[in-house]
């Protein structure tokens, strides 16, 4: 095992019948819809967390009902 988290659901059909593919690292096959896909981490965003997101997390922002 690589220590990385595995996907729980197929991004196309939502089924849980996933298995690692022989195509290489990060490649998965779905037994339900017969699709193959690859997952990869692209990197962190340069802008980071925005002020609006911080306010929302602190309960200070957002829409009022």
mmCIF file of N, CA, C and O in Angstrom:
data_model
loop_
_atom_site.group_PDB
_atom_site.id
_atom_site.type_symbol
_atom_site.label_atom_id
_atom_site.label_comp_id
_atom_site.label_asym_id
_atom_site.label_seq_id
_atom_site.Cartn_x
_atom_site.Cartn_y
_atom_site.Cartn_z
ATOM 1 N N UNK A 1 0.830 -1.184 0.000
ATOM 2 C CA UNK A 1 0.000 0.000 0.000
ATOM 3 C C UNK A 1 0.875 1.248 0.000
ATOM 4 O O UNK A 1 1.938 1.262 0.592
ATOM 5 N N UNK A 2 0.371 2.286 -0.608
ATOM 6 C CA UNK A 2 1.138 3.523 -0.714
ATOM 7 C C UNK A 2 0.893 4.459 0.466
ATOM 8 O O UNK A 2 1.586 5.447 0.607
ATOM 9 N N UNK A 3 -0.096 4.189 1.294
ATOM 10 C CA UNK A 3 -0.415 5.076 2.390
ATOM 11 C C UNK A 3 -1.387 6.171 2.009
ATOM 12 O O UNK A 3 -1.806 6.951 2.833
ATOM 13 N N UNK A 4 -1.761 6.253 0.764
ATOM 14 C CA UNK A 4 -2.718 7.259 0.296
ATOM 15 C C UNK A 4 -4.131 6.734 0.493
ATOM 16 O O UNK A 4 -4.383 5.543 0.499
ATOM 17 N N UNK A 5 -5.062 7.657 0.618
ATOM 18 C CA UNK A 5 -6.465 7.286 0.774
ATOM 19 C C UNK A 5 -7.033 6.784 -0.552
ATOM 20 O O UNK A 5 -6.677 7.274 -1.621
ATOM 21 N N UNK A 6 -7.875 5.807 -0.487
ATOM 22 C CA UNK A 6 -8.523 5.252 -1.673
ATOM 23 C C UNK A 6 -9.893 5.904 -1.851
ATOM 24 O O UNK A 6 -10.525 6.302 -0.876
ATOM 25 N N UNK A 7 -10.360 6.020 -3.096
ATOM 26 C CA UNK A 7 -11.699 6.573 -3.310
ATOM 27 C C UNK A 7 -12.757 5.600 -2.785
ATOM 28 O O UNK A 7 -12.571 4.382 -2.824
ATOM 29 N N UNK A 8 -13.842 6.138 -2.282
ATOM 30 C CA UNK A 8 -14.929 5.305 -1.771
ATOM 31 C C UNK A 8 -16.011 5.069 -2.812
ATOM 32 O O UNK A 8 -16.734 4.084 -2.735
ATOM 33 N N UNK A 9 -16.162 6.010 -3.762
ATOM 34 C CA UNK A 9 -17.223 5.927 -4.757
ATOM 35 C C UNK A 9 -16.665 6.241 -6.134
ATOM 36 O O UNK A 9 -15.749 7.033 -6.280
ATOM 37 N N UNK A 10 -17.276 5.645 -7.148
ATOM 38 C CA UNK A 10 -16.930 5.957 -8.543
ATOM 39 C C UNK A 10 -17.414 7.378 -8.846
ATOM 40 O O UNK A 10 -18.562 7.718 -8.537
ATOM 41 N N UNK A 11 -16.570 8.243 -9.446
ATOM 42 C CA UNK A 11 -17.014 9.607 -9.753
ATOM 43 C C UNK A 11 -18.044 9.675 -10.875
ATOM 44 O O UNK A 11 -18.664 10.710 -11.079
ATOM 45 N N UNK A 12 -18.255 8.582 -11.591
ATOM 46 C CA UNK A 12 -19.207 8.564 -12.706
ATOM 47 C C UNK A 12 -20.567 7.997 -12.322
ATOM 48 O O UNK A 12 -21.594 8.582 -12.641
ATOM 49 N N UNK A 13 -20.574 6.854 -11.616
ATOM 50 C CA UNK A 13 -21.865 6.221 -11.300
ATOM 51 C C UNK A 13 -22.174 6.196 -9.807
ATOM 52 O O UNK A 13 -23.294 5.908 -9.413
ATOM 53 N N UNK A 14 -21.180 6.461 -8.954
ATOM 54 C CA UNK A 14 -21.404 6.483 -7.519
ATOM 55 C C UNK A 14 -21.331 5.126 -6.837
ATOM 56 O O UNK A 14 -21.521 5.030 -5.635
ATOM 57 N N UNK A 15 -21.052 4.082 -7.571
ATOM 58 C CA UNK A 15 -20.994 2.740 -6.989
ATOM 59 C C UNK A 15 -19.709 2.561 -6.185
ATOM 60 O O UNK A 15 -18.738 3.287 -6.363
ATOM 61 N N UNK A 16 -19.699 1.576 -5.304
ATOM 62 C CA UNK A 16 -18.547 1.317 -4.443
ATOM 63 C C UNK A 16 -17.678 0.165 -4.933
ATOM 64 O O UNK A 16 -16.707 -0.199 -4.268
ATOM 65 N N UNK A 17 -17.983 -0.414 -6.084
ATOM 66 C CA UNK A 17 -17.235 -1.565 -6.605
ATOM 67 C C UNK A 17 -15.971 -1.081 -7.326
ATOM 68 O O UNK A 17 -15.873 -1.115 -8.544
ATOM 69 N N UNK A 18 -14.984 -0.623 -6.546
ATOM 70 C CA UNK A 18 -13.748 -0.093 -7.105
ATOM 71 C C UNK A 18 -12.582 -1.013 -6.799
ATOM 72 O O UNK A 18 -12.522 -1.622 -5.744
ATOM 73 N N UNK A 19 -11.634 -1.073 -7.733
ATOM 74 C CA UNK A 19 -10.403 -1.823 -7.525
ATOM 75 C C UNK A 19 -9.261 -1.100 -8.212
ATOM 76 O O UNK A 19 -9.465 -0.412 -9.208
ATOM 77 N N UNK A 20 -8.046 -1.221 -7.676
ATOM 78 C CA UNK A 20 -6.904 -0.573 -8.321
ATOM 79 C C UNK A 20 -6.705 -1.107 -9.739
ATOM 80 O O UNK A 20 -6.899 -2.287 -10.011
ATOM 81 N N UNK A 21 -6.318 -0.233 -10.639
ATOM 82 C CA UNK A 21 -6.079 -0.610 -12.034
ATOM 83 C C UNK A 21 -4.606 -0.949 -12.239
ATOM 84 O O UNK A 21 -3.739 -0.481 -11.496
ATOM 85 N N UNK A 22 -4.340 -1.720 -13.254
ATOM 86 C CA UNK A 22 -2.964 -2.063 -13.605
ATOM 87 C C UNK A 22 -2.282 -0.942 -14.386
ATOM 88 O O UNK A 22 -1.123 -1.049 -14.734
ATOM 89 N N UNK A 23 -2.998 0.155 -14.638
ATOM 90 C CA UNK A 23 -2.460 1.272 -15.422
ATOM 91 C C UNK A 23 -1.463 2.114 -14.652
ATOM 92 O O UNK A 23 -0.857 2.999 -15.221
ATOM 93 N N UNK A 24 -1.330 1.906 -13.360
ATOM 94 C CA UNK A 24 -0.338 2.646 -12.591
ATOM 95 C C UNK A 24 -0.912 3.315 -11.370
ATOM 96 O O UNK A 24 -2.081 3.131 -11.013
ATOM 97 N N UNK A 25 -0.069 4.126 -10.725
ATOM 98 C CA UNK A 25 -0.420 4.789 -9.471
ATOM 99 C C UNK A 25 -1.597 5.744 -9.653
ATOM 100 O O UNK A 25 -1.600 6.569 -10.559
ATOM 101 N N UNK A 26 -2.603 5.619 -8.816
ATOM 102 C CA UNK A 26 -3.755 6.505 -8.852
ATOM 103 C C UNK A 26 -4.835 6.089 -9.830
ATOM 104 O O UNK A 26 -5.838 6.778 -9.962
ATOM 105 N N UNK A 27 -4.659 4.984 -10.530
ATOM 106 C CA UNK A 27 -5.646 4.523 -11.502
ATOM 107 C C UNK A 27 -6.578 3.503 -10.845
ATOM 108 O O UNK A 27 -6.137 2.613 -10.120
ATOM 109 N N UNK A 28 -7.873 3.653 -11.106
ATOM 110 C CA UNK A 28 -8.896 2.794 -10.514
ATOM 111 C C UNK A 28 -9.865 2.326 -11.583
ATOM 112 O O UNK A 28 -10.055 2.983 -12.601
ATOM 113 N N UNK A 29 -10.489 1.180 -11.332
ATOM 114 C CA UNK A 29 -11.510 0.629 -12.225
ATOM 115 C C UNK A 29 -12.796 0.434 -11.444
ATOM 116 O O UNK A 29 -12.773 -0.005 -10.294
ATOM 117 N N UNK A 30 -13.923 0.767 -12.076
ATOM 118 C CA UNK A 30 -15.233 0.563 -11.471
ATOM 119 C C UNK A 30 -15.868 -0.666 -12.115
ATOM 120 O O UNK A 30 -16.032 -0.725 -13.333
ATOM 121 N N UNK A 31 -16.226 -1.633 -11.289
ATOM 122 C CA UNK A 31 -16.847 -2.848 -11.797
ATOM 123 C C UNK A 31 -18.301 -2.650 -12.184
ATOM 124 O O UNK A 31 -18.852 -3.417 -12.966
ATOM 125 N N UNK A 32 -18.957 -1.610 -11.663
ATOM 126 C CA UNK A 32 -20.371 -1.383 -11.940
ATOM 127 C C UNK A 32 -20.595 -0.746 -13.309
ATOM 128 O O UNK A 32 -21.439 -1.194 -14.077
ATOM 129 N N UNK A 33 -19.830 0.303 -13.624
ATOM 130 C CA UNK A 33 -20.043 0.998 -14.909
ATOM 131 C C UNK A 33 -18.938 0.707 -15.918
ATOM 132 O O UNK A 33 -18.971 1.225 -17.038
ATOM 133 N N UNK A 34 -17.956 -0.109 -15.519
ATOM 134 C CA UNK A 34 -16.882 -0.546 -16.413
ATOM 135 C C UNK A 34 -16.040 0.624 -16.927
ATOM 136 O O UNK A 34 -15.591 0.621 -18.064
ATOM 137 N N UNK A 35 -15.828 1.641 -16.074
ATOM 138 C CA UNK A 35 -14.988 2.782 -16.441
ATOM 139 C C UNK A 35 -13.686 2.729 -15.644
ATOM 140 O O UNK A 35 -13.636 2.196 -14.547
ATOM 141 N N UNK A 36 -12.658 3.311 -16.224
ATOM 142 C CA UNK A 36 -11.378 3.464 -15.531
ATOM 143 C C UNK A 36 -11.112 4.955 -15.386
ATOM 144 O O UNK A 36 -11.436 5.743 -16.266
ATOM 145 N N UNK A 37 -10.533 5.338 -14.255
ATOM 146 C CA UNK A 37 -10.227 6.750 -14.026
ATOM 147 C C UNK A 37 -8.961 6.852 -13.196
ATOM 148 O O UNK A 37 -8.501 5.890 -12.593
ATOM 149 N N UNK A 38 -8.370 8.030 -13.200
ATOM 150 C CA UNK A 38 -7.143 8.283 -12.451
ATOM 151 C C UNK A 38 -7.356 9.469 -11.511
ATOM 152 O O UNK A 38 -7.927 10.484 -11.892
ATOM 153 N N UNK A 39 -6.889 9.326 -10.292
ATOM 154 C CA UNK A 39 -6.952 10.395 -9.299
ATOM 155 C C UNK A 39 -5.542 10.906 -9.049
ATOM 156 O O UNK A 39 -4.602 10.130 -8.954
ATOM 157 N N UNK A 40 -5.419 12.214 -8.963
ATOM 158 C CA UNK A 40 -4.109 12.783 -8.646
ATOM 159 C C UNK A 40 -4.280 14.088 -7.886
ATOM 160 O O UNK A 40 -5.273 14.792 -8.041
ATOM 161 N N UNK A 41 -3.308 14.401 -7.065
ATOM 162 C CA UNK A 41 -3.287 15.639 -6.305
ATOM 163 C C UNK A 41 -2.532 16.667 -7.135
ATOM 164 O O UNK A 41 -1.385 16.457 -7.508
ATOM 165 N N UNK A 42 -3.165 17.791 -7.426
ATOM 166 C CA UNK A 42 -2.549 18.805 -8.268
ATOM 167 C C UNK A 42 -1.695 19.781 -7.480
ATOM 168 O O UNK A 42 -0.757 20.352 -8.008
ATOM 169 N N UNK A 43 -2.015 20.032 -6.228
ATOM 170 C CA UNK A 43 -1.242 20.947 -5.404
ATOM 171 C C UNK A 43 -2.144 21.869 -4.612
ATOM 172 O O UNK A 43 -3.361 21.823 -4.716
ATOM 173 N N UNK A 44 -1.530 22.725 -3.832
ATOM 174 C CA UNK A 44 -2.272 23.681 -3.025
ATOM 175 C C UNK A 44 -2.509 24.953 -3.824
ATOM 176 O O UNK A 44 -1.688 25.337 -4.653
ATOM 177 N N UNK A 45 -3.608 25.607 -3.538
ATOM 178 C CA UNK A 45 -3.907 26.876 -4.190
ATOM 179 C C UNK A 45 -3.039 27.967 -3.586
ATOM 180 O O UNK A 45 -2.827 28.018 -2.374
ATOM 181 N N UNK A 46 -2.554 28.857 -4.419
ATOM 182 C CA UNK A 46 -1.669 29.919 -3.961
ATOM 183 C C UNK A 46 -2.396 30.936 -3.088
ATOM 184 O O UNK A 46 -1.825 31.509 -2.175
ATOM 185 N N UNK A 47 -3.692 31.136 -3.353
ATOM 186 C CA UNK A 47 -4.426 32.160 -2.612
ATOM 187 C C UNK A 47 -4.770 31.738 -1.196
ATOM 188 O O UNK A 47 -5.070 32.574 -0.358
ATOM 189 N N UNK A 48 -4.771 30.444 -0.899
ATOM 190 C CA UNK A 48 -5.058 29.969 0.447
ATOM 191 C C UNK A 48 -6.500 30.182 0.837
ATOM 192 O O UNK A 48 -7.395 30.240 0.008
ATOM 193 N N UNK A 49 -6.732 30.364 2.123
ATOM 194 C CA UNK A 49 -8.076 30.556 2.656
ATOM 195 C C UNK A 49 -8.451 32.025 2.523
ATOM 196 O O UNK A 49 -7.693 32.911 2.879
ATOM 197 N N UNK A 50 -9.653 32.275 2.024
ATOM 198 C CA UNK A 50 -10.110 33.655 1.856
ATOM 199 C C UNK A 50 -10.716 34.174 3.151
ATOM 200 O O UNK A 50 -11.095 33.422 4.041
ATOM 201 N N UNK A 51 -10.830 35.482 3.260
ATOM 202 C CA UNK A 51 -11.414 36.104 4.451
ATOM 203 C C UNK A 51 -12.876 35.699 4.611
ATOM 204 O O UNK A 51 -13.351 35.475 5.717
ATOM 205 N N UNK A 52 -13.600 35.585 3.504
ATOM 206 C CA UNK A 52 -15.011 35.190 3.583
ATOM 207 C C UNK A 52 -15.154 33.780 4.148
ATOM 208 O O UNK A 52 -16.053 33.507 4.946
ATOM 209 N N UNK A 53 -14.258 32.879 3.773
ATOM 210 C CA UNK A 53 -14.315 31.511 4.283
ATOM 211 C C UNK A 53 -14.006 31.478 5.772
ATOM 212 O O UNK A 53 -14.619 30.741 6.529
ATOM 213 N N UNK A 54 -13.049 32.306 6.221
ATOM 214 C CA UNK A 54 -12.723 32.366 7.648
ATOM 215 C C UNK A 54 -13.906 32.904 8.455
ATOM 216 O O UNK A 54 -14.213 32.408 9.529
ATOM 217 N N UNK A 55 -14.592 33.920 7.942
ATOM 218 C CA UNK A 55 -15.747 34.474 8.642
ATOM 219 C C UNK A 55 -16.860 33.444 8.733
ATOM 220 O O UNK A 55 -17.507 33.307 9.757
ATOM 221 N N UNK A 56 -17.078 32.698 7.646
ATOM 222 C CA UNK A 56 -18.123 31.681 7.632
ATOM 223 C C UNK A 56 -17.810 30.585 8.655
ATOM 224 O O UNK A 56 -18.690 30.133 9.378
ATOM 225 N N UNK A 57 -16.539 30.154 8.729
ATOM 226 C CA UNK A 57 -16.139 29.124 9.680
ATOM 227 C C UNK A 57 -16.305 29.588 11.118
ATOM 228 O O UNK A 57 -16.582 28.798 12.011
ATOM 229 N N UNK A 58 -16.159 30.880 11.370
ATOM 230 C CA UNK A 58 -16.302 31.427 12.718
ATOM 231 C C UNK A 58 -17.743 31.763 13.066
ATOM 232 O O UNK A 58 -18.031 32.255 14.153
ATOM 233 N N UNK A 59 -18.667 31.556 12.126
ATOM 234 C CA UNK A 59 -20.069 31.852 12.378
ATOM 235 C C UNK A 59 -20.407 33.316 12.250
ATOM 236 O O UNK A 59 -21.462 33.745 12.691
ATOM 237 N N UNK A 60 -19.530 34.108 11.638
ATOM 238 C CA UNK A 60 -19.775 35.548 11.531
ATOM 239 C C UNK A 60 -20.348 35.939 10.189
ATOM 240 O O UNK A 60 -20.861 37.035 10.042
ATOM 241 N N UNK A 61 -20.250 35.075 9.210
ATOM 242 C CA UNK A 61 -20.723 35.448 7.884
ATOM 243 C C UNK A 61 -21.822 34.515 7.417
ATOM 244 O O UNK A 61 -22.368 33.736 8.161
ATOM 245 N N UNK A 62 -22.140 34.634 6.158
ATOM 246 C CA UNK A 62 -23.156 33.775 5.580
ATOM 247 C C UNK A 62 -24.512 34.425 5.549
ATOM 248 O O UNK A 62 -24.704 35.519 6.052
ATOM 249 N N UNK A 63 -25.462 33.731 4.984
ATOM 250 C CA UNK A 63 -26.808 34.296 4.873
ATOM 251 C C UNK A 63 -27.601 34.022 6.138
ATOM 252 O O UNK A 63 -27.461 33.002 6.776
ATOM 253 N N UNK A 64 -28.419 34.963 6.490
ATOM 254 C CA UNK A 64 -29.278 34.834 7.665
ATOM 255 C C UNK A 64 -30.664 34.377 7.227
ATOM 256 O O UNK A 64 -31.178 34.832 6.227
ATOM 257 N N UNK A 65 -31.275 33.518 8.016
ATOM 258 C CA UNK A 65 -32.620 33.026 7.703
ATOM 259 C C UNK A 65 -33.601 33.669 8.652
ATOM 260 O O UNK A 65 -33.407 33.836 9.790
#
